[in-house]
C-alpha cells in the first residue's frame, strides 16, 4: 500500500505540467496564470514525491492498471525525485521571471504553451520507466526546446535552432535504434526488466553505444557541443536559463539512469576513461571559450559546455567509488540553480542595457546592484566558493576522487574550478570599474530582479542541503515494497 | 526472410546518417533523418515478424507512434527551414561557424 | 568537403555493417505476444494493435498526440503563417476531382476509425486520410474557404489530447491508475478518444501543411 502513495505522487507530477500545457495550448492568453498555477503545483507534488521516496523508498506505477511487461510503468526513486524538485524550483523562478521578461502580446502567447510542454516533457522523462516511452518524451523535449530557441526570431537564433533540431533528431534516432535492438534481442521495453534479462551480448553493447552516443549529442558534450552556445546564447533569457540549467541535464539524467540500472557494467575501464576524457576536454575547452567570449550570454553558454564536463566524471569516479554518481547528481543540482540564476541575471542586464557586450555593461551593472549581487552569489556557487551549493558539489567530487585515489580527476576538478573563477570574475570585474559612461539604462522590473535573487540564494542555500539530497539518492533501485 | 528486412533497416539507417552529415541542403538533411527513421521502423517490424504465431502487435504499435512523431518533427523542421530561408536567404547552415565568436545575439 | 563526405560515408557504412551483422545474428524472440494475447479479453477492442495503442500503452499514444500538437504550436511560434496557401491551382480538374474525392475520403476515414476496433485501422490512419482530404481541399479552393475562427480551430487541434488527458486523470481518480479505463467502459471510451483524436490529427496535419508558408505571403 505504501508504494501506491508514491506512485500517485509520480502520476500527479506528470499530470500537473501536462494539464497546464494542454490548457495553455487551448487558451494561450491565460499562459501566465497557468504558468503560475503549474509552478505552485509542481513544487508541491515534487516535494510530495520526494517525501514519499524518503519515507517509503522507490515506487512504481503500472499505467492504466497494466503491469510490465505489457504496460508502461512510471518509476519514482531518489534520483527522479531530485530531478523533479530541481525542475520545479528552477521552473518556478524562471516562470516568475518570465512574467516580466516576456512582454504581453504574441510573444507571450507563444512562450507559455511551449514552456509548459517543455516542463511536462522533462517530468515525463524523469518518471518514465519504459525505453520506448522515453523516446517519445525525448522527442517532445527536443521539439519544445528547439521551438523555444527559435522564439528570438533573428538569423542567429533560427540557425542555432535548426542546428539544434538536426542534432536532436539524430540523437533521438540513434537512441531509438538502440531501443529497437534491445526489443529485438530481449522482447521487453521496461527498463527494470531489461536490466534483469540483459547479458553482455553484442546486441546489448551496440544498443548501449548507440543510445549513449545519441544522448551525449543531446547533452551537447564535447566535441558535439558546437550547437549549444549559439542556441543558448541567442535565445530569450528565460529560455536560455531553462535550456542550460535543465534541458541538457534531462538527457544526461537518462544516460546515468541507463548505465546505473540497465546496461551491464562494461569489463575494463576503457569506456569509463573515455567518458572521463571527454568530460575533461569539455571542461578545458569550454572554459577557454568562455574566457575568450566578448558577450555576456556567450560566456555563460560556454560555461555550460565546460560544466557539463563535470557530469561525465561520474563514469571514471564510479570505477573506484560506486556511489560517486551521488556527487555528480548533486553537482547537476547546484549547477542548475546557479546557471539559471546567472542566465536570468544576464538577461536582466541585457534588457537594461539594450545589449550584452561585456565591454559596455559595467555602468549598467553598477546601476542594478541587486542584479549584480545575484550574479555575484550565483557566480560564486558556479565557481564553488565556500558556503555555496557549488562548493559542496565540488567538494563531494574531489572527495570521491581522493577516496578512489584518482588524483588526476581530483586535480581536474580543481583546475576546472579555477578556470570558472577566472571567467566569472572577468564578468564581475566589469561591475567594479569606475567612471563608466552609461549610454542607455532601463530599470529592471522588480519581478525580474527578485526572482533572480531568490534563485541565486537557493543556489547558495543548497550548500546546506547536501546531506538530505545525498540521503535521498540512496533510495535507489528496485521497488520499496 | 525477416533477416533481409533487418539488414535493409541497418542499411537505411547508415544511409540516413551519411546523408545527414554529407548533404548541405537542409531539406535533404531532414529527408535523411526520415530515412534513418524508416530504417529503425523496418528493424522493429522485422523483429515483430520473428518468433512463432501471428506477428507481435507491440512493435506495430511502436512504429505507428514513431511515424506520427516523425511526421510531427518533419513538419516542424520544414517550417523552421522556411523561416531560416526567409531570414538568412539560404537553406544551408553556415559553415565553420563553430566556436568562432560570431556576431548576432 | 570531399574529405568529410568520404569519412562520413566510411563511418556510416561501418555502422550499417555492424548493425546488420548484429541484427543478423540475433535469435528470434516471442516479444510481447503472449502478454498481449492474455490481456485481450479486457482490452475493450478486438484488434491487438489498437489494444496496445489505446489501452496497454495508451500513455505513449497520448504523448504522441502531444508531439503532434507541439509541432503545430512550434510551427506557429515561428511566426507568420498564411491562413491560405500561396498558390491556387488553376483549372477545373482539381475542383472536379475533389468533388468526387472528398466524400470518398470522408467515408474511408470514418470507416478506418470504426474498423480500428477489430481490424487494421484506427485514429491515425483515419486522421491521415481526412487530413489528406483537407490538404487537397485547401489547395483547390484558396479563395472562398473561410479561415475557421481561431478559438474553434484551437479547440479542434487540442480536442484529442485534452480528452485523452481528461479520461486519463479520471482513471487515476477513480482508481484504475493514470491512463486507465474501467474495463467495462474501455471499448466506448477508446472509441470516443479515437474520434476526438481523429479530428485533431486531421486538423493538425492541415494546420502543419499551412503553417510553414513563406513569410512574405502574409496578409
mmCIF file of C-alpha atoms in Angstrom, chain A residues 268-393:
data_model
loop_
_atom_site.group_PDB
_atom_site.id
_atom_site.type_symbol
_atom_site.label_atom_id
_atom_site.label_comp_id
_atom_site.label_asym_id
_atom_site.label_seq_id
_atom_site.Cartn_x
_atom_site.Cartn_y
_atom_site.Cartn_z
ATOM 1 C CA UNK A 268 37.675 -2.977 -18.043
ATOM 2 C CA UNK A 269 37.893 0.728 -17.614
ATOM 3 C CA UNK A 270 38.229 1.859 -21.237
ATOM 4 C CA UNK A 271 34.652 3.120 -21.531
ATOM 5 C CA UNK A 272 34.720 4.998 -18.241
ATOM 6 C CA UNK A 273 38.065 6.566 -19.059
ATOM 7 C CA UNK A 274 36.824 7.607 -22.489
ATOM 8 C CA UNK A 275 33.838 9.319 -20.902
ATOM 9 C CA UNK A 276 36.125 10.965 -18.361
ATOM 10 C CA UNK A 277 38.453 12.170 -21.106
ATOM 11 C CA UNK A 278 35.508 13.674 -22.987
ATOM 12 C CA UNK A 279 34.460 15.387 -19.799
ATOM 13 C CA UNK A 280 37.936 16.750 -19.208
ATOM 14 C CA UNK A 281 38.156 18.036 -22.776
ATOM 15 C CA UNK A 282 34.749 19.726 -22.419
ATOM 16 C CA UNK A 283 35.816 21.309 -19.149
ATOM 17 C CA UNK A 284 39.036 22.772 -20.523
ATOM 18 C CA UNK A 285 37.827 23.747 -23.986
ATOM 19 C CA UNK A 286 34.543 25.238 -22.759
ATOM 20 C CA UNK A 287 36.355 27.286 -20.122
ATOM 21 C CA UNK A 288 38.810 28.641 -22.691
ATOM 22 C CA UNK A 289 35.957 29.664 -24.971
ATOM 23 C CA UNK A 290 34.166 31.285 -22.046
ATOM 24 C CA UNK A 291 37.332 33.268 -21.282
ATOM 25 C CA UNK A 292 37.536 34.480 -24.870
ATOM 26 C CA UNK A 293 33.870 35.342 -25.452
ATOM 27 C CA UNK A 294 33.001 39.007 -25.750
ATOM 28 C CA UNK A 295 29.298 38.773 -24.976
ATOM 29 C CA UNK A 296 27.886 38.066 -21.548
ATOM 30 C CA UNK A 297 25.400 35.415 -22.629
ATOM 31 C CA UNK A 298 28.050 33.656 -24.697
ATOM 32 C CA UNK A 299 30.314 33.492 -21.648
ATOM 33 C CA UNK A 300 27.513 31.890 -19.687
ATOM 34 C CA UNK A 301 26.675 29.487 -22.520
ATOM 35 C CA UNK A 302 30.292 28.332 -22.884
ATOM 36 C CA UNK A 303 30.427 27.942 -19.142
ATOM 37 C CA UNK A 304 27.619 25.390 -19.579
ATOM 38 C CA UNK A 305 29.734 23.489 -22.114
ATOM 39 C CA UNK A 306 32.533 23.438 -19.548
ATOM 40 C CA UNK A 307 30.453 22.495 -16.539
ATOM 41 C CA UNK A 308 28.770 19.650 -18.396
ATOM 42 C CA UNK A 309 32.230 18.096 -18.436
ATOM 43 C CA UNK A 310 31.975 17.549 -14.675
ATOM 44 C CA UNK A 311 28.898 15.399 -15.185
ATOM 45 C CA UNK A 312 30.875 12.862 -17.206
ATOM 46 C CA UNK A 313 33.359 12.461 -14.383
ATOM 47 C CA UNK A 314 30.699 10.207 -12.868
ATOM 48 C CA UNK A 315 31.943 7.368 -15.020
ATOM 49 C CA UNK A 316 35.652 7.280 -14.143
ATOM 50 C CA UNK A 317 34.895 8.087 -10.499
ATOM 51 C CA UNK A 318 32.411 5.231 -10.259
ATOM 52 C CA UNK A 319 35.161 2.801 -11.228
ATOM 53 C CA UNK A 320 36.633 3.113 -7.765
ATOM 54 C CA UNK A 321 33.764 4.546 -5.720
ATOM 55 C CA UNK A 322 30.411 3.103 -6.847
ATOM 56 C CA UNK A 323 28.422 5.832 -5.099
ATOM 57 C CA UNK A 324 30.320 8.644 -6.819
ATOM 58 C CA UNK A 325 27.315 9.375 -9.034
ATOM 59 C CA UNK A 326 25.604 10.889 -5.977
ATOM 60 C CA UNK A 327 28.180 13.667 -6.041
ATOM 61 C CA UNK A 328 27.627 14.211 -9.754
ATOM 62 C CA UNK A 329 23.857 14.444 -9.360
ATOM 63 C CA UNK A 330 24.315 16.961 -6.563
ATOM 64 C CA UNK A 331 26.641 18.889 -8.830
ATOM 65 C CA UNK A 332 23.948 18.903 -11.523
ATOM 66 C CA UNK A 333 21.503 20.244 -8.951
ATOM 67 C CA UNK A 334 23.814 23.033 -7.799
ATOM 68 C CA UNK A 335 24.728 23.907 -11.362
ATOM 69 C CA UNK A 336 21.070 24.054 -12.420
ATOM 70 C CA UNK A 337 20.167 26.649 -9.780
ATOM 71 C CA UNK A 338 23.322 28.715 -10.222
ATOM 72 C CA UNK A 339 23.315 28.621 -14.019
ATOM 73 C CA UNK A 340 19.644 29.549 -14.302
ATOM 74 C CA UNK A 341 20.208 32.483 -11.929
ATOM 75 C CA UNK A 342 23.270 33.647 -13.861
ATOM 76 C CA UNK A 343 21.458 33.443 -17.201
ATOM 77 C CA UNK A 344 18.478 35.313 -15.812
ATOM 78 C CA UNK A 345 20.746 37.994 -14.332
ATOM 79 C CA UNK A 346 22.470 38.253 -17.701
ATOM 80 C CA UNK A 347 19.072 38.641 -19.329
ATOM 81 C CA UNK A 348 18.170 41.449 -16.905
ATOM 82 C CA UNK A 349 21.405 43.279 -17.666
ATOM 83 C CA UNK A 350 20.910 42.787 -21.376
ATOM 84 C CA UNK A 351 17.357 44.088 -21.159
ATOM 85 C CA UNK A 352 18.551 47.010 -19.101
ATOM 86 C CA UNK A 353 21.476 47.983 -21.312
ATOM 87 C CA UNK A 354 19.946 47.003 -24.630
ATOM 88 C CA UNK A 355 22.929 44.777 -25.490
ATOM 89 C CA UNK A 356 25.141 42.176 -23.812
ATOM 90 C CA UNK A 357 28.641 43.200 -24.930
ATOM 91 C CA UNK A 358 30.801 42.739 -21.858
ATOM 92 C CA UNK A 359 32.834 45.848 -22.519
ATOM 93 C CA UNK A 360 29.802 48.117 -22.250
ATOM 94 C CA UNK A 361 27.953 46.518 -19.367
ATOM 95 C CA UNK A 362 29.891 47.914 -16.413
ATOM 96 C CA UNK A 363 27.821 51.026 -15.975
ATOM 97 C CA UNK A 364 24.551 49.157 -16.074
ATOM 98 C CA UNK A 365 25.848 46.635 -13.565
ATOM 99 C CA UNK A 366 26.548 49.436 -11.127
ATOM 100 C CA UNK A 367 23.059 50.850 -11.594
ATOM 101 C CA UNK A 368 21.487 47.472 -10.874
ATOM 102 C CA UNK A 369 23.102 46.445 -7.601
ATOM 103 C CA UNK A 370 20.520 43.798 -6.836
ATOM 104 C CA UNK A 371 21.054 42.021 -10.140
ATOM 105 C CA UNK A 372 24.806 42.385 -9.787
ATOM 106 C CA UNK A 373 24.624 40.908 -6.287
ATOM 107 C CA UNK A 374 22.546 37.981 -7.573
ATOM 108 C CA UNK A 375 25.004 37.488 -10.424
ATOM 109 C CA UNK A 376 27.818 37.581 -7.890
ATOM 110 C CA UNK A 377 26.498 34.969 -5.496
ATOM 111 C CA UNK A 378 25.208 32.664 -8.242
ATOM 112 C CA UNK A 379 28.593 33.068 -9.917
ATOM 113 C CA UNK A 380 30.275 32.180 -6.627
ATOM 114 C CA UNK A 381 28.276 28.991 -6.499
ATOM 115 C CA UNK A 382 29.215 28.257 -10.102
ATOM 116 C CA UNK A 383 32.884 28.647 -9.174
ATOM 117 C CA UNK A 384 32.403 26.654 -5.996
ATOM 118 C CA UNK A 385 33.377 29.236 -3.384
ATOM 119 C CA UNK A 386 32.842 28.074 0.207
ATOM 120 C CA UNK A 387 29.348 28.233 1.739
ATOM 121 C CA UNK A 388 27.652 27.718 -1.625
ATOM 122 C CA UNK A 389 25.960 24.725 -3.215
ATOM 123 C CA UNK A 390 28.671 24.622 -5.834
ATOM 124 C CA UNK A 391 31.320 24.300 -3.139
ATOM 125 C CA UNK A 392 29.681 21.259 -1.603
ATOM 126 C CA UNK A 393 29.247 19.749 -5.061
#
